[in-house]
């Protein structure tokens, strides 16, 4: 599992670099950094408010 997690995390770094470069070119560096900060904060919502948090019973098997 460690290798799979590393593959996902390290595999997205080049995509983020390309996306950041494109956004920095199109809209400017400062707005791109604000978008990155907002995206980083939005990612925390899944940690603090998971969708299964209020689920009390397991679903019935199909």
XYZ file of C-alpha atoms in Angstrom:
62
model
C 0.000 0.000 0.000
C 2.850 2.362 0.700
C 4.057 2.064 -2.890
C 0.555 2.722 -4.224
C 0.147 5.814 -2.079
C 3.554 7.108 -3.111
C 2.730 6.463 -6.769
C -0.463 8.511 -6.484
C 1.142 11.354 -4.512
C 4.343 11.606 -6.530
C 2.518 10.962 -9.796
C 0.335 14.031 -9.386
C 3.246 16.404 -8.769
C 4.058 16.877 -12.483
C 0.376 17.470 -13.232
C 0.208 20.142 -10.555
C 3.367 21.769 -11.877
C 1.960 21.936 -15.401
C -1.397 23.220 -14.190
C 0.294 25.826 -11.992
C 2.463 26.963 -14.877
C -0.499 27.262 -17.220
C -2.572 29.162 -14.680
C 0.363 31.401 -13.806
C 0.751 32.263 -17.468
C -2.957 32.819 -18.115
C -4.191 34.622 -15.006
C -0.968 35.684 -13.279
C 1.130 34.388 -10.435
C -0.665 36.064 -7.547
C -4.180 34.802 -8.474
C -2.716 31.353 -9.083
C -1.253 31.307 -5.585
C -4.628 32.376 -4.153
C -6.297 29.526 -6.033
C -3.693 27.106 -4.706
C -4.289 28.308 -1.141
C -8.064 27.953 -1.548
C -7.628 24.481 -3.025
C -5.405 23.432 -0.141
C -7.988 24.586 2.366
C -10.818 22.924 0.433
C -8.952 19.621 0.519
C -9.170 19.687 4.311
C -12.978 19.598 4.181
C -12.840 15.892 3.296
C -10.794 15.242 6.423
C -12.988 17.238 8.804
C -16.344 16.398 7.216
C -16.137 12.890 5.740
C -19.248 11.685 3.896
C -19.528 8.555 6.047
C -19.249 10.398 9.349
C -22.965 10.163 10.185
C -23.461 6.654 8.850
C -24.427 4.411 11.765
C -25.378 1.108 10.107
C -23.755 -0.873 7.358
C -25.796 -1.127 4.166
C -27.566 -4.460 3.597
C -25.689 -6.803 1.243
C -27.129 -7.034 -2.237
